[in-house]
Amino acid sequence: MTPFIGLTCGWQRKDETNRYYLNSNYVNAVVAAGGVPVLLPPLSKAYDPKRLGPLLDLLSGLLLTGGVDLDPVHYGEEPLPALGQIDPDRDRWELALAKWALVRGMPVLGICRGIQVLNVAAGGSLYQDVASQVQPPSSGTAVLHYQRAPEWYPTHAVQIYDGSRLREIFGCDCLRVNSFHHQAVKMPGRDMVVTARAADGVIEAIESAIHPFAVGVQWHPECMWEAEPIFLRLFSRLVEEAKAFSVRQARGGMPVSEALALGG
Ligand code: MN
């Protein structure tokens, strides 16, 4: 059976334009990997997000996509001057979805903002601004994390740690990746382990040590897989894990809508 993969999306509020949006690269990668993409719009606080519960019951996997900064209040910090745009409704919705996927054992892949949402949902924290907050170790060098090269082009290396799912997926200990982020994971959340770092020590990937498949990457594989097919493996693995999840669900499990608890 072809698994339904939920993709989160952004919300642009401007004068006359008021729309949800998602870069189609995410959708294309899920389709190329054999999944059925389902867009999950954040709802404003005026509506009860539990209304989307019946839609969530259909999902077998979750993709937390890239976007604007998380409000640092979610990891107990005041905003630094370099904090970018935030979206309170998207924060609330995605943190609830991520917590729910973690509790339920539903496969989840977080990309860019998505790794940050996954980490904060697990109780971890972020660097609000890598360039001003991260000092490279004496053995390392400063690294540019907001490239001006084309989006598909890898500009910095990441070391991938032995024994991680990421290592198993890519089959190598070093990858070159693209980089479009000014924030990054600071303290990994509960049961989250660091699985890749850049040369300046910045965390480029995490995964849960106890969940069947909860993986986050700081780079953008959805922009790279057409030029470098190895990056499709992340999406293919998400779809495989989603199939396995749906088999487990068919053998009995609580409807996801009943498990969805939204705070705030
Ligand atoms: Mn980077």
XYZ file of N, CA and C and ligand atoms in Angstrom:
793
model
N 0.832 -1.193 0.000
C 0.000 0.000 0.000
C 0.874 1.252 0.000
N 0.366 2.289 -0.636
C 1.149 3.529 -0.748
C 0.852 4.433 0.447
N 1.856 4.745 1.220
C 1.586 5.506 2.450
C 1.352 6.994 2.195
N 0.431 7.555 2.981
C 0.192 8.999 2.961
C 1.211 9.668 3.893
N 1.923 10.638 3.336
C 2.921 11.370 4.108
C 2.435 12.815 4.284
N 2.245 13.224 5.527
C 1.817 14.607 5.801
C 2.991 15.566 5.712
N 2.787 16.681 5.012
C 3.813 17.719 4.913
C 3.277 19.004 5.526
N 4.041 19.582 6.442
C 3.632 20.866 7.001
C 3.936 21.975 5.993
N 3.286 23.107 6.157
C 3.540 24.203 5.215
C 3.503 25.544 5.942
N 3.953 26.563 5.235
C 4.029 27.907 5.810
C 2.739 28.674 5.596
N 2.684 29.836 6.213
C 1.504 30.687 6.118
C 1.991 32.112 5.907
N 1.692 32.628 4.735
C 2.113 33.987 4.400
C 0.944 34.940 4.616
N 1.153 35.855 5.554
C 0.095 36.849 5.816
C 0.620 38.209 5.383
N 0.062 38.713 4.317
C 0.480 40.029 3.816
C -0.738 40.678 3.213
N -0.889 41.956 3.422
C -1.959 42.750 2.841
C -3.059 41.916 2.176
N -3.045 41.879 0.837
C -4.128 41.163 0.150
C -3.855 39.667 0.060
N -2.553 39.280 0.027
C -2.244 37.857 -0.111
C -2.254 37.223 1.268
N -3.025 36.181 1.400
C -3.098 35.457 2.665
C -3.195 34.004 2.257
N -2.046 33.320 2.274
C -2.033 31.994 1.667
C -1.090 31.032 2.378
N -1.413 29.753 2.280
C -0.480 28.705 2.697
C 0.495 28.475 1.556
N 1.722 28.060 1.888
C 2.694 27.824 0.828
C 3.661 26.712 1.224
N 4.154 26.013 0.204
C 5.182 24.987 0.394
C 5.975 24.886 -0.890
N 7.297 24.882 -0.783
C 8.152 24.682 -1.951
C 7.839 23.305 -2.552
N 7.560 23.265 -3.850
C 7.130 22.007 -4.481
C 8.226 20.946 -4.474
N 9.478 21.327 -4.214
C 10.552 20.322 -4.123
C 10.237 19.254 -3.075
N 9.605 19.651 -1.962
C 9.275 18.681 -0.911
C 8.265 17.661 -1.427
N 7.248 18.176 -2.108
C 6.193 17.308 -2.648
C 6.785 16.353 -3.680
N 7.620 16.891 -4.574
C 8.221 16.058 -5.624
C 9.090 14.952 -5.039
N 9.828 15.267 -3.981
C 10.705 14.257 -3.371
C 9.880 13.129 -2.760
N 8.776 13.474 -2.105
C 7.913 12.445 -1.507
C 7.300 11.573 -2.601
N 6.864 12.198 -3.692
C 6.279 11.435 -4.802
C 7.345 10.529 -5.443
N 8.539 11.077 -5.666
C 9.622 10.290 -6.276
C 10.000 9.101 -5.401
N 9.816 9.249 -4.089
C 10.152 8.168 -3.152
C 9.011 7.160 -3.000
N 7.870 7.409 -3.665
C 6.762 6.454 -3.631
C 5.691 6.748 -2.606
N 5.695 7.935 -2.021
C 4.660 8.302 -1.051
C 3.580 9.156 -1.681
N 2.448 9.273 -0.972
C 1.373 10.184 -1.390
C 1.453 11.426 -0.498
N 1.738 12.599 -1.079
C 1.892 13.792 -0.247
C 0.550 14.390 0.154
N 0.430 14.758 1.428
C -0.779 15.404 1.956
C -0.348 16.669 2.680
N -0.820 17.817 2.201
C -0.428 19.073 2.853
C -1.265 19.327 4.104
N -0.597 19.730 5.165
C -1.240 19.939 6.469
C -1.173 21.419 6.834
N -2.246 22.160 6.588
C -2.200 23.602 6.854
C -2.277 23.899 8.347
N -1.460 24.845 8.846
C -1.663 25.296 10.229
C -2.979 26.056 10.306
N -3.730 25.842 11.388
C -4.973 26.598 11.585
C -4.722 27.719 12.581
N -5.462 28.798 12.423
C -5.326 29.882 13.392
C -5.979 29.436 14.698
N -5.653 30.149 15.749
C -6.144 29.761 17.075
C -7.662 29.842 17.170
N -8.272 30.548 16.223
C -9.728 30.686 16.239
C -10.428 29.357 15.947
N -9.698 28.435 15.320
C -10.277 27.134 14.996
C -9.580 26.069 15.827
N -10.301 25.046 16.181
C -9.722 23.974 16.973
C -8.944 23.035 16.048
N -7.600 22.978 16.195
C -6.805 22.131 15.293
C -7.182 20.657 15.377
N -7.884 20.265 16.444
C -8.303 18.864 16.527
C -9.276 18.502 15.406
N -9.840 19.531 14.763
C -10.709 19.253 13.612
C -9.949 18.535 12.498
N -8.626 18.679 12.496
C -7.831 18.006 11.464
C -7.485 16.570 11.863
N -7.947 16.146 13.033
C -7.651 14.790 13.502
C -8.001 13.698 12.510
N -9.210 13.736 11.895
C -9.555 12.680 10.938
C -8.594 12.612 9.755
N -8.033 13.758 9.366
C -7.034 13.765 8.293
C -5.756 13.080 8.780
N -5.371 13.374 10.022
C -4.133 12.794 10.550
C -4.235 11.278 10.681
N -5.459 10.781 10.922
C -5.642 9.330 11.035
C -5.234 8.602 9.758
N -5.249 9.328 8.630
C -4.923 8.696 7.347
C -3.420 8.607 7.110
N -2.636 9.344 7.922
C -1.202 9.447 7.646
C -0.418 8.266 8.204
N 0.688 7.965 7.503
C 1.634 6.964 8.010
C 3.011 7.556 8.254
N 3.199 8.798 7.854
C 4.503 9.438 8.043
C 4.341 10.944 8.027
N 5.344 11.635 8.561
C 5.277 13.091 8.690
C 6.587 13.701 8.205
N 6.468 14.762 7.410
C 7.637 15.526 6.968
C 7.479 16.959 7.470
N 8.361 17.340 8.399
C 8.376 18.715 8.921
C 9.293 19.523 8.014
N 8.744 20.532 7.366
C 9.464 21.213 6.282
C 10.179 22.480 6.783
N 10.905 23.103 5.873
C 11.667 24.311 6.203
C 10.769 25.530 6.308
N 11.308 26.603 6.884
C 10.510 27.816 7.011
C 11.148 28.818 7.953
N 10.301 29.671 8.510
C 10.770 30.781 9.345
C 11.235 30.266 10.712
N 11.768 31.173 11.533
C 12.315 30.810 12.843
C 11.214 30.389 13.822
N 11.602 29.512 14.750
C 10.711 29.186 15.869
C 10.788 30.304 16.912
N 9.662 30.561 17.564
C 9.664 31.492 18.690
C 10.490 30.872 19.824
N 11.563 31.576 20.267
C 12.423 30.976 21.314
C 11.724 30.765 22.651
N 10.521 31.320 22.818
C 9.774 31.089 24.063
C 9.534 29.587 24.245
N 9.515 28.844 23.133
C 9.261 27.400 23.219
C 10.446 26.628 23.783
N 11.629 27.264 23.851
C 12.743 26.622 24.552
C 13.302 27.538 25.647
N 12.420 28.422 26.134
C 12.734 29.152 27.353
C 13.723 30.288 27.206
N 13.772 30.913 26.015
C 14.698 32.035 25.836
C 13.950 33.283 25.367
N 14.559 34.425 25.672
C 14.100 35.690 25.119
C 14.652 35.841 23.705
N 13.989 36.601 22.830
C 14.483 36.750 21.445
C 15.754 37.593 21.371
N 16.762 37.080 20.691
C 17.967 37.867 20.416
C 17.677 38.820 19.260
N 18.471 39.892 19.133
C 18.220 40.854 18.042
C 18.261 40.217 16.649
N 19.018 39.116 16.484
C 19.153 38.500 15.160
C 18.038 37.500 14.839
N 17.081 37.344 15.769
C 15.963 36.433 15.484
C 15.204 36.928 14.257
N 14.828 35.986 13.375
C 14.086 36.345 12.169
C 12.586 36.333 12.399
N 11.853 36.248 11.287
C 10.387 36.213 11.322
C 9.908 34.963 12.059
N 8.834 35.060 12.810
C 8.235 33.882 13.453
C 6.748 33.789 13.102
N 6.196 32.575 13.267
C 4.788 32.328 12.972
C 4.182 31.520 14.123
N 3.526 32.213 15.067
C 3.021 31.518 16.266
C 2.064 30.367 15.966
N 1.198 30.528 14.972
C 0.240 29.460 14.663
C 0.946 28.232 14.091
N 1.939 28.473 13.227
C 2.698 27.348 12.665
C 3.501 26.647 13.758
N 4.096 27.423 14.672
C 4.842 26.833 15.792
C 3.955 25.875 16.580
N 2.775 26.376 16.930
C 1.873 25.627 17.782
C 1.449 24.313 17.109
N 1.117 24.428 15.845
C 0.655 23.281 15.072
C 1.765 22.255 14.875
N 2.942 22.727 14.455
C 4.032 21.787 14.164
C 4.604 21.147 15.424
N 4.672 21.915 16.518
C 5.174 21.313 17.764
C 4.215 20.223 18.241
N 2.907 20.479 18.098
C 1.922 19.462 18.472
C 2.056 18.234 17.579
N 2.201 18.448 16.271
C 2.363 17.321 15.346
C 3.621 16.512 15.656
N 4.720 17.210 15.920
C 5.986 16.529 16.185
C 5.908 15.720 17.479
N 5.299 16.321 18.528
C 5.160 15.590 19.800
C 4.298 14.351 19.609
N 3.248 14.539 18.830
C 2.337 13.441 18.570
C 3.046 12.319 17.803
N 3.842 12.675 16.795
C 4.572 11.650 16.029
C 5.596 10.943 16.924
N 6.224 11.704 17.828
C 7.213 11.098 18.736
C 6.525 10.123 19.695
N 5.376 10.540 20.231
C 4.667 9.683 21.186
C 4.100 8.446 20.505
N 3.614 8.641 19.273
C 2.935 7.560 18.562
C 3.864 6.581 17.886
N 5.131 6.949 17.755
C 6.046 6.099 16.991
C 5.838 6.226 15.500
N 5.199 7.343 15.064
C 5.027 7.557 13.619
C 6.326 8.100 13.017
N 6.766 7.531 11.885
C 7.996 8.003 11.254
C 7.923 9.494 10.926
N 8.992 10.196 11.256
C 9.024 11.644 11.021
C 10.414 12.055 10.548
N 10.420 12.854 9.490
C 11.662 13.442 8.976
C 11.528 14.956 9.086
N 12.506 15.594 9.717
C 12.507 17.053 9.834
C 13.619 17.631 8.989
N 13.286 18.659 8.227
C 14.272 19.305 7.353
C 14.366 20.783 7.715
N 15.598 21.261 7.972
C 15.869 22.673 8.262
C 15.049 23.145 9.467
N 14.064 24.007 9.298
C 13.181 24.321 10.433
C 12.635 23.038 11.052
N 12.439 22.018 10.226
C 11.866 20.752 10.704
C 12.731 20.042 11.740
N 14.064 20.059 11.591
C 14.938 19.441 12.612
C 14.821 20.256 13.896
N 14.623 21.572 13.742
C 14.535 22.451 14.909
C 13.224 22.214 15.650
N 12.132 22.049 14.895
C 10.831 21.743 15.503
C 10.904 20.405 16.238
N 11.505 19.413 15.576
C 11.616 18.075 16.163
C 12.397 18.145 17.477
N 13.480 18.902 17.468
C 14.325 19.006 18.660
C 13.614 19.742 19.800
N 12.941 20.832 19.474
C 12.245 21.600 20.512
C 11.047 20.799 21.040
N 10.388 20.055 20.158
C 9.272 19.195 20.601
C 9.759 18.156 21.605
N 11.029 17.759 21.479
C 11.614 16.780 22.405
C 12.243 17.452 23.621
N 12.045 18.765 23.752
C 12.548 19.480 24.929
C 13.929 20.090 24.763
N 14.456 20.093 23.537
C 15.776 20.654 23.278
C 15.724 22.147 22.987
N 16.895 22.723 22.690
C 16.975 24.161 22.430
C 17.743 24.427 21.137
N 17.728 25.704 20.718
C 18.344 26.108 19.446
C 19.321 27.257 19.648
N 20.288 27.374 18.747
C 20.991 28.636 18.581
C 20.087 29.531 17.744
N 19.780 30.703 18.261
C 18.907 31.609 17.508
C 19.623 32.199 16.300
N 20.958 32.298 16.403
C 21.733 32.874 15.304
C 23.153 32.289 15.332
N 23.389 31.339 14.437
C 24.663 30.606 14.431
C 25.848 31.566 14.301
N 25.754 32.526 13.377
C 26.909 33.376 13.066
C 27.389 34.157 14.291
N 26.456 34.595 15.155
C 26.868 35.388 16.313
C 27.027 34.550 17.574
N 26.524 33.311 17.592
C 26.525 32.535 18.835
C 27.497 31.360 18.849
N 27.914 30.877 17.679
C 28.734 29.665 17.647
C 30.195 30.024 17.400
N 31.042 29.597 18.338
C 32.482 29.731 18.160
C 33.021 28.376 17.718
N 33.726 28.311 16.566
C 34.254 27.000 16.161
C 35.296 26.508 17.156
N 35.378 25.190 17.370
C 36.397 24.650 18.277
C 37.796 24.901 17.708
N 38.812 24.809 18.578
C 40.179 25.109 18.133
C 40.601 24.203 16.981
N 40.027 22.999 16.941
C 40.381 22.055 15.873
C 39.577 22.309 14.597
N 38.582 23.208 14.667
C 37.700 23.404 13.520
C 37.910 24.753 12.857
N 37.037 25.058 11.883
C 37.098 26.336 11.186
C 35.696 26.914 11.129
N 35.602 28.234 10.923
C 34.297 28.846 10.707
C 33.739 28.351 9.367
N 32.424 28.176 9.313
C 31.777 27.645 8.113
C 30.609 28.562 7.730
N 30.479 28.814 6.444
C 29.338 29.589 5.934
C 28.106 28.688 5.888
N 27.050 29.053 6.633
C 25.836 28.224 6.651
C 24.686 28.836 5.860
N 24.935 30.006 5.271
C 23.893 30.555 4.381
C 24.536 30.833 3.034
N 24.546 29.802 2.200
C 25.303 29.864 0.953
C 24.653 30.802 -0.058
N 25.505 31.347 -0.910
C 25.002 32.170 -2.008
C 25.107 31.419 -3.328
N 25.458 30.126 -3.247
C 25.515 29.231 -4.413
C 24.100 28.731 -4.723
N 23.895 28.114 -5.917
C 22.566 27.579 -6.235
C 22.087 26.571 -5.176
N 20.759 26.460 -5.038
C 20.188 25.686 -3.930
C 20.553 24.200 -3.966
N 20.803 23.665 -5.178
C 21.091 22.232 -5.290
C 22.556 21.921 -5.032
N 23.380 22.948 -4.891
C 24.828 22.752 -4.878
C 25.363 22.594 -3.448
N 26.100 21.495 -3.194
C 26.642 21.299 -1.846
C 27.840 22.208 -1.590
N 27.816 22.927 -0.459
C 28.906 23.883 -0.187
C 29.726 23.554 1.052
N 29.215 22.727 1.969
C 30.069 22.345 3.113
C 29.892 20.867 3.446
N 30.929 20.342 4.135
C 30.925 18.921 4.491
C 30.221 18.710 5.821
N 29.685 17.503 6.014
C 29.229 17.079 7.344
C 29.835 15.713 7.642
N 30.267 15.550 8.895
C 30.736 14.236 9.369
C 29.535 13.478 9.903
N 29.360 12.266 9.432
C 28.215 11.454 9.864
C 28.710 10.370 10.821
N 28.068 10.284 11.983
C 28.582 9.419 13.045
C 28.206 7.959 12.834
N 29.165 7.138 13.208
C 29.032 5.682 13.150
C 27.834 5.233 13.998
N 27.122 4.242 13.529
C 26.030 3.673 14.313
C 24.717 4.420 14.171
N 24.692 5.495 13.366
C 23.449 6.264 13.212
C 22.629 5.740 12.028
N 21.351 6.076 12.042
C 20.509 5.729 10.900
C 21.000 6.448 9.647
N 21.473 7.670 9.863
C 21.966 8.470 8.737
C 23.147 7.775 8.053
N 24.039 7.222 8.882
C 25.201 6.502 8.350
C 24.740 5.282 7.544
N 23.731 4.608 8.090
C 23.183 3.430 7.412
C 22.531 3.838 6.084
N 21.825 4.950 6.088
C 21.109 5.405 4.888
C 22.095 5.823 3.796
N 23.128 6.579 4.170
C 24.042 7.110 3.155
C 25.261 6.219 2.934
N 25.588 5.364 3.906
C 26.697 4.429 3.732
C 28.062 5.094 3.675
N 28.193 6.285 4.260
C 29.498 6.960 4.247
C 29.609 7.840 5.494
N 30.843 8.222 5.838
C 31.034 9.017 7.057
C 31.177 10.500 6.770
N 31.142 10.874 5.486
C 31.247 12.294 5.148
C 30.412 12.579 3.905
N 29.647 13.655 3.973
C 28.808 14.069 2.839
C 29.027 15.555 2.620
N 28.884 16.001 1.395
C 28.832 17.447 1.169
C 27.366 17.834 0.960
N 26.951 18.889 1.667
C 25.538 19.270 1.674
C 25.389 20.762 1.374
N 24.174 21.145 1.012
C 23.878 22.574 0.862
C 23.582 23.173 2.242
N 23.447 24.475 2.322
C 23.291 25.094 3.640
C 22.571 26.432 3.510
N 21.360 26.473 4.100
C 20.551 27.702 4.104
C 19.894 27.865 5.469
N 20.717 28.109 6.495
C 20.127 28.252 7.829
C 20.951 29.217 8.658
N 20.285 29.979 9.522
C 21.033 30.814 10.458
C 20.796 30.351 11.895
N 19.929 29.323 12.041
C 19.729 28.722 13.355
C 20.191 27.263 13.317
N 20.334 26.646 14.484
C 20.744 25.234 14.545
C 20.422 24.677 15.926
N 20.452 23.358 16.044
C 20.223 22.691 17.329
C 21.331 23.073 18.308
N 20.958 23.466 19.544
C 21.946 23.734 20.590
C 22.000 22.509 21.507
N 21.058 22.406 22.437
C 20.985 21.201 23.285
C 20.012 20.207 22.655
N 20.473 19.000 22.350
C 19.526 17.999 21.829
C 18.456 17.679 22.869
N 17.239 17.454 22.398
C 16.124 17.126 23.286
C 16.248 15.717 23.844
N 15.263 15.365 24.676
C 15.279 14.065 25.341
C 15.309 12.918 24.324
N 16.237 12.003 24.542
C 16.426 10.818 23.691
C 16.900 11.149 22.274
N 17.244 12.431 22.025
C 17.783 12.804 20.712
C 19.308 12.745 20.752
N 19.895 12.144 19.736
C 21.356 12.078 19.659
C 21.832 12.800 18.402
N 23.001 13.409 18.511
C 23.607 14.105 17.372
C 24.206 13.065 16.432
N 23.892 13.176 15.136
C 24.402 12.181 14.182
C 25.257 12.791 13.082
N 25.324 14.120 12.989
C 26.221 14.744 12.008
C 26.541 16.170 12.444
N 27.773 16.594 12.149
C 28.205 17.963 12.455
C 29.005 18.522 11.286
N 28.978 19.852 11.147
C 29.861 20.554 10.215
C 31.212 20.784 10.895
N 32.195 21.304 10.147
C 33.560 21.468 10.664
C 33.643 22.484 11.802
N 32.649 23.356 11.931
C 32.637 24.325 13.030
C 31.911 23.789 14.255
N 31.501 22.526 14.203
C 30.812 21.914 15.325
C 29.305 22.043 15.271
N 28.779 22.825 14.312
C 27.320 23.007 14.217
C 26.647 21.656 13.937
N 25.588 21.393 14.701
C 24.847 20.134 14.553
C 24.051 20.160 13.255
N 24.289 19.178 12.410
C 23.627 19.132 11.095
C 22.606 18.002 11.004
N 22.582 17.085 11.996
C 21.567 16.030 11.998
C 21.402 15.475 13.407
N 20.157 15.086 13.730
C 19.854 14.396 14.990
C 18.917 13.238 14.682
N 18.827 12.311 15.624
C 17.798 11.277 15.507
C 17.445 10.789 16.903
N 16.244 10.216 17.017
C 15.826 9.666 18.296
C 16.485 8.315 18.511
N 16.958 8.100 19.739
C 17.578 6.822 20.085
C 16.535 5.755 20.390
N 15.267 6.164 20.587
C 14.258 5.182 21.026
C 13.075 5.052 20.066
N 12.907 5.997 19.161
C 11.761 6.014 18.230
C 12.133 5.199 16.985
N 11.159 4.542 16.338
C 11.496 3.760 15.139
C 12.194 4.585 14.054
N 11.716 5.814 13.824
C 12.374 6.659 12.818
C 11.987 8.119 13.032
N 12.779 8.821 13.795
C 12.621 10.269 13.976
C 13.978 10.888 13.686
N 14.099 11.452 12.484
C 15.394 11.921 11.976
C 15.241 13.369 11.526
N 16.231 14.182 11.862
C 16.238 15.563 11.383
C 17.556 15.891 10.721
N 17.493 16.655 9.641
C 18.717 17.148 8.975
C 18.597 18.664 8.796
N 19.736 19.344 8.945
C 19.713 20.798 8.864
C 19.794 21.280 7.411
N 20.300 20.436 6.521
C 20.402 20.848 5.122
C 19.097 20.555 4.378
N 19.113 20.805 3.055
C 17.888 20.686 2.247
C 18.030 19.591 1.180
N 17.818 18.317 1.552
C 17.934 17.233 0.566
C 16.905 17.347 -0.562
N 15.760 17.998 -0.264
C 14.705 18.112 -1.288
C 15.155 18.975 -2.462
N 16.176 19.822 -2.242
C 16.712 20.645 -3.341
C 17.850 19.942 -4.077
N 18.320 18.814 -3.542
C 19.557 18.208 -4.045
C 19.359 16.902 -4.799
N 18.249 16.185 -4.542
C 18.173 14.796 -4.999
C 18.127 14.657 -6.514
N 17.617 15.672 -7.214
C 17.590 15.542 -8.674
C 19.001 15.610 -9.243
N 19.858 16.456 -8.653
C 21.247 16.565 -9.093
C 22.105 15.455 -8.485
N 21.795 15.056 -7.253
C 22.584 14.048 -6.540
C 21.622 13.035 -5.934
N 21.344 11.951 -6.709
C 20.276 11.010 -6.312
C 20.452 10.385 -4.928
N 21.666 10.384 -4.379
C 21.856 9.789 -3.039
C 20.932 10.453 -2.013
N 20.583 11.721 -2.233
C 19.763 12.435 -1.251
C 18.295 12.014 -1.271
N 17.882 11.303 -2.338
C 16.508 10.785 -2.338
C 16.348 9.685 -1.286
N 17.487 9.084 -0.877
C 17.414 7.970 0.075
C 16.725 8.343 1.381
N 16.854 9.603 1.795
C 16.190 10.022 3.034
C 14.674 9.908 2.898
N 14.167 10.329 1.745
C 12.720 10.294 1.506
C 12.251 8.850 1.297
N 13.077 8.068 0.589
C 12.723 6.660 0.365
C 12.643 5.924 1.694
N 13.576 6.257 2.596
C 13.571 5.602 3.905
C 12.341 6.024 4.718
N 11.965 7.299 4.631
C 10.759 7.767 5.323
C 9.539 6.989 4.823
N 9.448 6.793 3.510
C 8.297 6.087 2.931
C 8.309 4.607 3.350
N 9.480 3.984 3.358
C 9.580 2.580 3.817
C 9.136 2.458 5.272
N 9.616 3.377 6.099
C 9.263 3.344 7.519
C 7.768 3.603 7.704
N 7.202 4.464 6.848
C 5.769 4.752 6.920
C 4.955 3.502 6.575
N 5.433 2.742 5.607
C 4.743 1.478 5.270
C 4.753 0.539 6.474
N 5.894 0.426 7.108
C 6.004 -0.455 8.285
C 5.089 0.036 9.410
N 4.990 1.357 9.566
C 4.111 1.934 10.595
C 2.653 1.579 10.306
N 2.254 1.692 9.027
C 0.846 1.425 8.702
C 0.510 -0.048 8.936
N 1.476 -0.938 8.742
C 1.252 -2.358 9.051
C 1.042 -2.538 10.551
N 1.871 -1.840 11.346
C 1.722 -1.935 12.817
C 0.371 -1.376 13.243
N -0.055 -0.271 12.606
C -1.338 0.344 12.957
C -2.501 -0.584 12.634
N -2.373 -1.282 11.478
C -3.455 -2.173 11.049
C -3.649 -3.305 12.049
N -2.588 -3.610 12.794
C -2.680 -4.669 13.804
C -3.254 -4.159 15.110
N -3.680 -2.919 15.106
C -4.320 -2.370 16.308
C -3.548 -1.194 16.859
N -4.254 -0.121 17.078
C -3.616 1.063 17.627
C -4.664 2.128 17.815
N -4.379 3.071 18.663
C -5.311 4.150 18.948
C -5.402 5.066 17.732
N -6.628 5.506 17.334
C -6.697 6.499 16.258
C -5.882 7.725 16.636
N -5.133 8.209 15.670
C -4.236 9.322 15.979
C -4.987 10.548 16.451
N -6.197 10.763 15.945
C -6.929 11.972 16.338
C -7.210 11.971 17.829
N -7.343 10.779 18.414
C -7.595 10.710 19.861
C -6.341 11.032 20.656
N -5.185 10.809 20.023
C -3.927 11.033 20.734
C -3.416 12.451 20.576
N -4.050 13.221 19.684
C -3.545 14.555 19.381
C -3.907 15.515 20.499
N -2.918 15.951 21.214
C -3.141 16.910 22.298
C -2.431 18.196 21.944
N -3.189 19.258 21.778
C -2.606 20.533 21.372
C -2.600 21.496 22.535
N -1.430 22.023 22.795
C -1.309 22.960 23.913
C -1.653 24.376 23.495
N -1.655 25.274 24.433
C -1.840 26.710 24.176
C -3.172 27.061 23.631
Mn 24.957 24.060 7.403
